[in-house]
CSV table of C-alpha atoms and ligand atoms in Angstrom, one decimal:
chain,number,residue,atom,x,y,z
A,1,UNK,CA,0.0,0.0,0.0
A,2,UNK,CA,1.4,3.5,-0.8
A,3,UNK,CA,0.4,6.5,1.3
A,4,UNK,CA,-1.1,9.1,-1.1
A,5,UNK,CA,0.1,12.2,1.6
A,6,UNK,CA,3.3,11.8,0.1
A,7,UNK,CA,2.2,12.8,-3.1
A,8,UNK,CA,2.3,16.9,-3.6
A,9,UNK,CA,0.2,17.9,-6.3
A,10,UNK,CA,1.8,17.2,-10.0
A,11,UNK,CA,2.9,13.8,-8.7
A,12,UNK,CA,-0.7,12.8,-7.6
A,13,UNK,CA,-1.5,14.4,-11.5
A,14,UNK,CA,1.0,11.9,-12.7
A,15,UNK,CA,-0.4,9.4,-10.7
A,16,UNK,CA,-4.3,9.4,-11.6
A,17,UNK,CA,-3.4,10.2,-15.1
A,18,UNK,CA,-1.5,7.0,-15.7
A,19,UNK,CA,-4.6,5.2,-14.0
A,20,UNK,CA,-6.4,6.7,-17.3
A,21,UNK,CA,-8.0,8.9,-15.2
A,22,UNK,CA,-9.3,13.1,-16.0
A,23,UNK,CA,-7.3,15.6,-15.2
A,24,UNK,CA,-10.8,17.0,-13.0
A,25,UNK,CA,-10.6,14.2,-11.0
A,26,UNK,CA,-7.1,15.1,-9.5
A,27,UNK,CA,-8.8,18.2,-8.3
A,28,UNK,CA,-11.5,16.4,-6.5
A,29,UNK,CA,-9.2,13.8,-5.1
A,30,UNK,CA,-7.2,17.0,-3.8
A,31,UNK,CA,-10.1,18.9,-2.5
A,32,UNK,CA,-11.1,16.0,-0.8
A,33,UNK,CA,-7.9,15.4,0.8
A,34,UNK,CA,-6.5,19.0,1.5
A,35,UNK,CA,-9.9,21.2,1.5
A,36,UNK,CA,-12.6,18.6,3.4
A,37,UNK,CA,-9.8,16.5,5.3
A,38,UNK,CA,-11.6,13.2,4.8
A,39,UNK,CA,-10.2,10.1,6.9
A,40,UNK,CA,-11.0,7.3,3.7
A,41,UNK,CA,-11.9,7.5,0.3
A,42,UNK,CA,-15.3,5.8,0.7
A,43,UNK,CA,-16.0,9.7,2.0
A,44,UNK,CA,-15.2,10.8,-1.3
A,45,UNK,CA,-18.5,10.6,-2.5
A,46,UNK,CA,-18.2,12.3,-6.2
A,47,UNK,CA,-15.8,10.2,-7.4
A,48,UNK,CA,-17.0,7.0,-9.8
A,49,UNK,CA,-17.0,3.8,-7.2
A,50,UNK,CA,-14.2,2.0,-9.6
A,51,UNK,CA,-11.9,5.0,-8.9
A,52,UNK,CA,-12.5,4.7,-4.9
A,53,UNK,CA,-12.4,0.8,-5.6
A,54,UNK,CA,-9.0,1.4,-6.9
A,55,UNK,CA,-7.6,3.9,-4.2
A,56,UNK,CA,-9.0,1.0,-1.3
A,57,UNK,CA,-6.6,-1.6,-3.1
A,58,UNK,CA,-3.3,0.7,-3.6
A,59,UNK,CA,-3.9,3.7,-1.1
A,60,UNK,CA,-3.9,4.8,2.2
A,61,UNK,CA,-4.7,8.1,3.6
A,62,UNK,CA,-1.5,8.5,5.9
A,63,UNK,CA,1.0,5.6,7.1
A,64,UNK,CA,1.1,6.5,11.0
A,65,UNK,CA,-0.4,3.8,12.9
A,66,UNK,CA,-2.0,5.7,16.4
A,67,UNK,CA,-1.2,3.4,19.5
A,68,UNK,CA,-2.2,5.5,22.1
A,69,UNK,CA,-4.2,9.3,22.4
A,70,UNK,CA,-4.4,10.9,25.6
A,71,UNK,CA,-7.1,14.0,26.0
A,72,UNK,CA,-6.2,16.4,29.2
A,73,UNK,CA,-8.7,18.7,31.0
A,74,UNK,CA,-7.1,21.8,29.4
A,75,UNK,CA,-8.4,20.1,26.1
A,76,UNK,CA,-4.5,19.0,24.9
A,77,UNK,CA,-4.4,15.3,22.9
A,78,UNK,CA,-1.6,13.8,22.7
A,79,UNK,CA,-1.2,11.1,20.2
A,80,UNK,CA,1.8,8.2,19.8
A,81,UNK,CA,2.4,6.8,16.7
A,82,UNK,CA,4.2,3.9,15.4
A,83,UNK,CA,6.2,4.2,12.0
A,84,UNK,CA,7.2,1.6,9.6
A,85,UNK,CA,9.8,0.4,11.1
A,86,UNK,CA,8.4,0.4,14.5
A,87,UNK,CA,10.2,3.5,16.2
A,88,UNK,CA,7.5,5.5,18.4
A,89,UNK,CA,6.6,9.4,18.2
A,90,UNK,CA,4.7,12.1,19.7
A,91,UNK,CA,2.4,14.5,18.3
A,92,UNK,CA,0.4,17.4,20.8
A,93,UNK,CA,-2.6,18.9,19.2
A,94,UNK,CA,-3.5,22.1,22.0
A,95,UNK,CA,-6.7,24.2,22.0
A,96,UNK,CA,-6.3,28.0,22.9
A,97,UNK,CA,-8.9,29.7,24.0
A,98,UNK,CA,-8.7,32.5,20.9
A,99,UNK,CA,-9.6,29.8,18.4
A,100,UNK,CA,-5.4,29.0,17.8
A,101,UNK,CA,-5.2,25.6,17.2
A,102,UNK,CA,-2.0,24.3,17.5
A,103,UNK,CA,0.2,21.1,16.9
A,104,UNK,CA,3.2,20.8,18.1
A,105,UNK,CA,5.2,17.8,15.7
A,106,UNK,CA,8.3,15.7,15.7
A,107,UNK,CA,11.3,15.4,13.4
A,108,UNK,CA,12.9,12.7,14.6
A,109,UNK,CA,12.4,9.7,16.0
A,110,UNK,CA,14.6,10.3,19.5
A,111,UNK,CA,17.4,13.1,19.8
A,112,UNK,CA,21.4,13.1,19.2
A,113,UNK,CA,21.7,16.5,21.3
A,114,UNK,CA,21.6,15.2,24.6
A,115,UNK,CA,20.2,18.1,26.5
A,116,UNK,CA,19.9,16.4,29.8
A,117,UNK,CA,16.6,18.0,31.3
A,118,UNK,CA,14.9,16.7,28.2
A,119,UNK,CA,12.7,13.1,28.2
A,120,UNK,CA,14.1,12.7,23.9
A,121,UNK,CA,17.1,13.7,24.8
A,122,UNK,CA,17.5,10.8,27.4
A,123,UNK,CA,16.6,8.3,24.8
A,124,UNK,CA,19.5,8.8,22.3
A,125,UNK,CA,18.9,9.2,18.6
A,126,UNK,CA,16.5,6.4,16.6
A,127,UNK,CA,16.3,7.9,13.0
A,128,UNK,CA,15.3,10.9,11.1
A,129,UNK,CA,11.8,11.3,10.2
A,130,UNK,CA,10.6,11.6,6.4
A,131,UNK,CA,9.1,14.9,5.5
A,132,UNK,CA,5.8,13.0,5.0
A,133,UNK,CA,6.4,11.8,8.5
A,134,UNK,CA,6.6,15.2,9.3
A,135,UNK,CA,3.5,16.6,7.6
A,136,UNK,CA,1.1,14.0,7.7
A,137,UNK,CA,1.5,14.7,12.1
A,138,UNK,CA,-0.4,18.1,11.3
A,139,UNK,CA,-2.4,16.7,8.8
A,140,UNK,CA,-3.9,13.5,11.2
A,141,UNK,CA,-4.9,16.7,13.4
A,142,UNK,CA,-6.5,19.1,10.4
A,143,UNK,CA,-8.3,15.6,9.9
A,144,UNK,CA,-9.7,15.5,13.2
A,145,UNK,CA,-10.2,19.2,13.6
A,146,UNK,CA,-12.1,19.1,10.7
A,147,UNK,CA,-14.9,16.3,12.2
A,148,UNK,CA,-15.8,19.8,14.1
A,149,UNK,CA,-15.8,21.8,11.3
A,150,UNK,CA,-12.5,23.5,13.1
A,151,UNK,CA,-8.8,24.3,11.1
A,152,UNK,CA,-5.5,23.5,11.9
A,153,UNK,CA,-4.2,27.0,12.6
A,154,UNK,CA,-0.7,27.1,14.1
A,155,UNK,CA,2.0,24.3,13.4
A,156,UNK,CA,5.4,24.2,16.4
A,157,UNK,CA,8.3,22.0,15.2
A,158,UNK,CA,8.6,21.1,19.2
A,159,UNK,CA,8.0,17.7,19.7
A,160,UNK,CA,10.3,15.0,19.6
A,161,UNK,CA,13.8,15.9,17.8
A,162,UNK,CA,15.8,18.4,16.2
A,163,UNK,CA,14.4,20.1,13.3
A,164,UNK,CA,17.5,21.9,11.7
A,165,UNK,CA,19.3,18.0,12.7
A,166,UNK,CA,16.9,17.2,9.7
A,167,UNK,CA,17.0,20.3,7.6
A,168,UNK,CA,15.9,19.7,4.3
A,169,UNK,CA,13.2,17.1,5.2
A,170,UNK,CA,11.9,19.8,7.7
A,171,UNK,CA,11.9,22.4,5.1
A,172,UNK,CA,9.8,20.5,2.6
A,173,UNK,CA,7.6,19.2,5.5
A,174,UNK,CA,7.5,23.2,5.9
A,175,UNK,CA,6.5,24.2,2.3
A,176,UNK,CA,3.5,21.4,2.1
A,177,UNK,CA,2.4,22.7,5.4
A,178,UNK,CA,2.1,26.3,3.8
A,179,UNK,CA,1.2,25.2,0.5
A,180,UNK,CA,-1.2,21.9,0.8
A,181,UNK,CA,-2.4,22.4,4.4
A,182,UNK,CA,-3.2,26.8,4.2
A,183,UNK,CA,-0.7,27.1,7.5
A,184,UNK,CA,0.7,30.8,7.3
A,185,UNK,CA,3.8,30.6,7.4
A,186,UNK,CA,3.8,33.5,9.9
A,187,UNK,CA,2.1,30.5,12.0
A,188,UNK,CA,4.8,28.1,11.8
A,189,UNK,CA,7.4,28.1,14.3
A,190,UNK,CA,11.0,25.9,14.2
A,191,UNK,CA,12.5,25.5,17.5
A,192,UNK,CA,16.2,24.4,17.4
A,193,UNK,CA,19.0,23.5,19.9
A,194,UNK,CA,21.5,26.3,18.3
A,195,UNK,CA,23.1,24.6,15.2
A,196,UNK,CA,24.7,27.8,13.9
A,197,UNK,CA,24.8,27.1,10.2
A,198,UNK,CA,21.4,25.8,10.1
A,199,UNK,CA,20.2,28.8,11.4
A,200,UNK,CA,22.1,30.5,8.5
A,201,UNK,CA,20.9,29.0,6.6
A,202,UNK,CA,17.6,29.1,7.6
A,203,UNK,CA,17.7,33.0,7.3
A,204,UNK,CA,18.1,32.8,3.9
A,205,UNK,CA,15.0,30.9,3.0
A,206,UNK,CA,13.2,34.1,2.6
A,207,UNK,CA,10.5,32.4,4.5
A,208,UNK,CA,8.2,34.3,7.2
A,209,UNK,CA,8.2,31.3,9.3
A,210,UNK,CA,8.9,32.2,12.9
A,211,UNK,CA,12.4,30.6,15.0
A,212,UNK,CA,12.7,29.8,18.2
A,213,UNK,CA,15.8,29.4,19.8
A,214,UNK,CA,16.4,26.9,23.0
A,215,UNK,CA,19.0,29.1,25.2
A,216,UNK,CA,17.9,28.1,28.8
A,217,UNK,CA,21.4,29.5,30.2
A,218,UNK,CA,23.2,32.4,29.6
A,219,UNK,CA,26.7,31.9,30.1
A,220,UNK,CA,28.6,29.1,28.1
A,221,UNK,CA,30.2,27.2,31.9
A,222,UNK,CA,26.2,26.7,32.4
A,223,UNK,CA,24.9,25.9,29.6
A,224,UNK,CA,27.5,23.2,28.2
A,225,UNK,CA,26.8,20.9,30.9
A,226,UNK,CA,23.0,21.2,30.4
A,227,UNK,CA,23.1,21.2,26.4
A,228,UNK,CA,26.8,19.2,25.1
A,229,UNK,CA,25.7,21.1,21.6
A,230,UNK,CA,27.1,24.4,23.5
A,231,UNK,CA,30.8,22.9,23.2
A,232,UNK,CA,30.2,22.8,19.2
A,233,UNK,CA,28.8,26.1,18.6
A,234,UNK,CA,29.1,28.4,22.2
A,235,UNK,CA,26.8,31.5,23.1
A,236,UNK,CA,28.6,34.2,21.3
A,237,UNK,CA,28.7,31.7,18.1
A,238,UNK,CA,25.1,31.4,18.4
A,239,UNK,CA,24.4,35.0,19.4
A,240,UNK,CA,26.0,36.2,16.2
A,241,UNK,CA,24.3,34.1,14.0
A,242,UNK,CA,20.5,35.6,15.9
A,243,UNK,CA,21.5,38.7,15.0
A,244,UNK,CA,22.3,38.0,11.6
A,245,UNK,CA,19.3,36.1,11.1
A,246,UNK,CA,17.1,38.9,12.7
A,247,UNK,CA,18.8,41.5,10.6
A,248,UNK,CA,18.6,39.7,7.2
A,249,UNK,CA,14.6,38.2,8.1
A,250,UNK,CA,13.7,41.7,10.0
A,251,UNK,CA,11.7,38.7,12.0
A,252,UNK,CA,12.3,39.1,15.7
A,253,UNK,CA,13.5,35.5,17.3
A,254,UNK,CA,11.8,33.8,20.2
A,255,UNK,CA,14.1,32.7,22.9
A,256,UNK,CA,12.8,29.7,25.2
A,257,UNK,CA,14.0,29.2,28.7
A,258,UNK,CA,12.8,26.1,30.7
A,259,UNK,CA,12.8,27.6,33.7
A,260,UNK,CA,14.6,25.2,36.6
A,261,UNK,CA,14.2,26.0,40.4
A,262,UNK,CA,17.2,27.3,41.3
A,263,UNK,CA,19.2,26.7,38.5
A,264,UNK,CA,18.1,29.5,35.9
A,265,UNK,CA,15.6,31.4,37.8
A,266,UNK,CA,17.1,33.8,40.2
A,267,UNK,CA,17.7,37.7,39.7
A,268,UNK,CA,21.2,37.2,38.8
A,269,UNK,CA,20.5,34.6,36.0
A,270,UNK,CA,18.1,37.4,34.2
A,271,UNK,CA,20.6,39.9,34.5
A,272,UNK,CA,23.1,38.2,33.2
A,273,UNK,CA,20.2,37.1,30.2
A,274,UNK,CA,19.2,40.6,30.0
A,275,UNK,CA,22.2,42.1,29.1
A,276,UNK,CA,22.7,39.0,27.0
A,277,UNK,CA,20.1,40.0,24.6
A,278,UNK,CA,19.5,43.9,25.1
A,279,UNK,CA,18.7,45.7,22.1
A,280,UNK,CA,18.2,42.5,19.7
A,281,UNK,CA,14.8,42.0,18.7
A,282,UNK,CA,13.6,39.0,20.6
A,283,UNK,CA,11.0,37.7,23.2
A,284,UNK,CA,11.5,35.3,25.6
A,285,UNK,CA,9.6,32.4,26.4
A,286,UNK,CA,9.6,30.9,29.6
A,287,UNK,CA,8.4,27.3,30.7
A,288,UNK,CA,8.9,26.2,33.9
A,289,UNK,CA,10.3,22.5,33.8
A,290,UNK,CA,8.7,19.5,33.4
A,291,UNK,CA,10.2,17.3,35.3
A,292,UNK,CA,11.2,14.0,33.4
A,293,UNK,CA,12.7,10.6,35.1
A,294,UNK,CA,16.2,11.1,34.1
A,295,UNK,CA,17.2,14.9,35.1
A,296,UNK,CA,16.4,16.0,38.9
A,297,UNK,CA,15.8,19.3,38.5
A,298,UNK,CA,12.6,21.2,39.8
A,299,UNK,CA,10.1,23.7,38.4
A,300,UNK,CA,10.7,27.2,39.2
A,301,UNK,CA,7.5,29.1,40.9
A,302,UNK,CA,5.9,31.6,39.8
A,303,UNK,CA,6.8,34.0,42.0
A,304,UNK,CA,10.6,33.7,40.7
A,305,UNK,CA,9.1,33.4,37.5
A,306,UNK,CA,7.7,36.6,37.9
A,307,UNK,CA,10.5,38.2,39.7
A,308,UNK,CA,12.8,37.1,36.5
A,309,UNK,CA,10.2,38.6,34.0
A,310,UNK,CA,10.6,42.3,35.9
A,311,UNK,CA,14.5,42.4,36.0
A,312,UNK,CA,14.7,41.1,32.3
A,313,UNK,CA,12.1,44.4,31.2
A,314,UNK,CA,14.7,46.6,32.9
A,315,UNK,CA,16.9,45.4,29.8
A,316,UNK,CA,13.9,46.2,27.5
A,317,UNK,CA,14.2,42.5,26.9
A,318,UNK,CA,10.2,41.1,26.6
A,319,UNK,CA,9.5,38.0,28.5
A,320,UNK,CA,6.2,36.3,29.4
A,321,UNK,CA,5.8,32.7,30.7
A,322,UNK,CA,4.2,30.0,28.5
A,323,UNK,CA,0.8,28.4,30.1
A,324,UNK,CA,1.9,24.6,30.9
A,325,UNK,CA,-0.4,22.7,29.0
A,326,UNK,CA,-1.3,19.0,29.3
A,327,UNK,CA,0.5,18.2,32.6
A,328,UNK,CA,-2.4,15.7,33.7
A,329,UNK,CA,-1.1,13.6,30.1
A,330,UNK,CA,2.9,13.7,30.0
A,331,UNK,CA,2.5,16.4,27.4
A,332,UNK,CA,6.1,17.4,28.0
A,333,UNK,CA,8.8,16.4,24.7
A,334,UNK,CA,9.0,12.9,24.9
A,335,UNK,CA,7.3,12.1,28.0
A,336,UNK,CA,4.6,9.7,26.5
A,337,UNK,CA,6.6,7.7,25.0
A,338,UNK,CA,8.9,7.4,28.0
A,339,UNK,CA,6.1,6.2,29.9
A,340,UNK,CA,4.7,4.2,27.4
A,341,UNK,CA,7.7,2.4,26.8
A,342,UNK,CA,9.2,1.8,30.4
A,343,UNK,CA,6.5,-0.8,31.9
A,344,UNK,CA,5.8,-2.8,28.7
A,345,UNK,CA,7.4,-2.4,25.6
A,346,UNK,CA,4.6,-2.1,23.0
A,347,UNK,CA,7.3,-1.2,20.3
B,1,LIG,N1,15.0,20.1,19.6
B,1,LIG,C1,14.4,21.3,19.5
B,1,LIG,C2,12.9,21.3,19.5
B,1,LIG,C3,12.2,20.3,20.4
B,1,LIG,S1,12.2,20.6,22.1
B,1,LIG,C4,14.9,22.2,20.6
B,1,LIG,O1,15.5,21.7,21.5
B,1,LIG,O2,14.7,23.4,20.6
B,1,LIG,C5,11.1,21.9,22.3
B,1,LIG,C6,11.4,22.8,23.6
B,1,LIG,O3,11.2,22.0,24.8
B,1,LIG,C7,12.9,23.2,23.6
B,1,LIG,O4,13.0,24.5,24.0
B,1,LIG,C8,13.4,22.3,24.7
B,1,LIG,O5,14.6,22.8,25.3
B,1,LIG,C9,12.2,22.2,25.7
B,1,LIG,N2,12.3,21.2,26.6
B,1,LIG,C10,12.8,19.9,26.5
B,1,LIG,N3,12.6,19.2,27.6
B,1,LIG,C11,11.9,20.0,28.5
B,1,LIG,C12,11.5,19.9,29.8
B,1,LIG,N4,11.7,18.7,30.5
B,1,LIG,N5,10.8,20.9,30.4
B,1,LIG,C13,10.7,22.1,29.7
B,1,LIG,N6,11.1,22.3,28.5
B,1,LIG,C14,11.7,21.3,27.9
B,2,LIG,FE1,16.9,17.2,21.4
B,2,LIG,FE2,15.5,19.5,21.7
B,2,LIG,FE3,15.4,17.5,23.6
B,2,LIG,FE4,17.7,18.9,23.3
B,2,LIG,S1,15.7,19.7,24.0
B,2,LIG,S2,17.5,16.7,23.4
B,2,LIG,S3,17.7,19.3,21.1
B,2,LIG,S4,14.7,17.4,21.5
């Protein structure tokens, strides 16, 4: 069976064409697919029953196979898929109150950076994801978004992985997203560790989708032993390379800061962070921990939370702390699956 998703729109032409079909019915198939989000072709109710007949035999609508969704109070699902070959992912789907709905998506299967706070990073590194892999994670939630009659607004590259670790399957993931799916790009947000070229290259896309950058310490003797990918490229390294991507995308970049109890959320960390960043066009984005089996560090409070957000305005430096969401389902990066996988092994 071949999964049509994979198809972008001149190779599903070429496709139904050599099945001697007309060029119209490409566009229906499309519609179908990209416009009404349909989970089989038995839905697909104006084409001829020999051409659904013949997508049953050959086709599938998507090649992730769902082993477990969790729904959480706050209205978060969390979904894990098995791929092909067997490796697990994770794939968040989160309701906001202003009608944003949002996915957050993996790129790989597992993590080769190491960070030690983080539940994929504790795994190690399985394999990189295709960019169908990629896309159809947003898609499986435009699909069920659309049961409501609701759209797939926002897509986060935040799950499981490293996106710029799989650039170019990423950026193609990217385009169908924008292209196939009607994401804005303005709505799409990468989120990498700091590899420095990648985020060169990334600024020369010419694309308006957003970057977010995982800092979470601001001096290089603190972060290296939290994130090993700060002995490869250090802080001014990656500091250079935000301000040349913010002066060549004139796109302010996001900075994310998991904020640890003690570790990265007293007065002195967000002075030495504010004068880190003052006067480049960022915001900061804080999330206190979640705490994962391998790393035994603590959630800051609020009240240092707070306390942090002040100080960093005195640098003109914007900060505002992002709501938690899913904590009753292990929503946290690689947290399902960790859970999933430690009592009985379903892989
Ligand atoms: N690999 C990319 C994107 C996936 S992780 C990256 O690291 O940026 C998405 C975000 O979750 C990153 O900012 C990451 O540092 C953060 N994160 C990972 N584990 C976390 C944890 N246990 N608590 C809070 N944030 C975490
Ligand atoms: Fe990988 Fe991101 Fe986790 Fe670090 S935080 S181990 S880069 S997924």
């Amino acid at each position: 069976m071949t999964n049509i998703l994979q198809y972008d729109l001149p190779e599903l032409t070429e496709l139904l064409v050599s099945w001697g079909e007309p060029r119209f019915r490409v566009k229906q198939v499309w519609d179908w697919l990209y416009e009404k989000r349909v989970t089989q072709f038995d839905d697909m109710t104006n084409l001829p029953q020999n051409l659904r007949d013949h997508l049953n035999e050959e086709m599938t609508i998507g090649s992730l196979e769902q082993v477990v969704e969790q729904s959480s109070e706050d209205g978060t699902t969390k979904r894990l898929y098995k791929l092909d070959d067997g490796q697990l992912i994770e794939s968040v789907l989160m309701p906001y109150d202003d009608h944003r709905r949002t996915a957050c998506i993996s790129s790989q299967a597992g993590c080769a950076m190491g960070c030690v706070f983080c539940a994929t990073g504790q795994m190690g590194f399985a394999r990189n994801l295709t960019s169908t892999e990629i896309f159809e994670q947003a898609y499986r939630f435009a699909q069920l978004l659309a049961e409501d009659g609701e759209r797939l607004s926002n897509v986060v590259l935040m799950g499981m992985g490293e996106p710029f670790h799989n650039y170019d399957a990423v950026m193609e993931a990217i385009h169908r997203l924008i292209n196939d799916l009607g994401i804005g790009a303005r709505h799409i947000t990468v989120s990498t560790v700091g590899l420095v070229p990648q985020i060169r290259r990334f600024a020369d896309e010419g694309l308006q989708v957003s970057l977010a950058i995982s800092l979470h310490k601001a001096t290089d003797a603190e972060r290296t032993p939290l994130m090993p990918i700060n002995k490869r490229w250090n802080i001014m390294e990656l500091m250079d390379a935000c301000h040349e991507y913010v002066a060549k995308t004139n796109r302010r970049v996001t900075f994310e800061w998991a904020a640890i109890a003690g570790e990265n959320d007293t007065p002195e960390e967000a002075q030495k962070l504010g004068r880190l960043l003052q006067g480049l066009n960022c915001h900061v984005n804080i999330i206190p921990l979640n705490p994962t089996g391998g790393y035994a560090g603590r959630p800051a409070d609020p009240e240092a939370i707070n306390n942090f957000i002040d100080i960093l305005e005195q640098y003109s430096v914007s900060a505002t702390v992002r709501v938690r969401r899913g904590i009753d389902i292990d929503a946290g990066c690689g947290q399902l699956k960790s859970k999933v996988i430690a009592p009985g092994d379903i892989a």
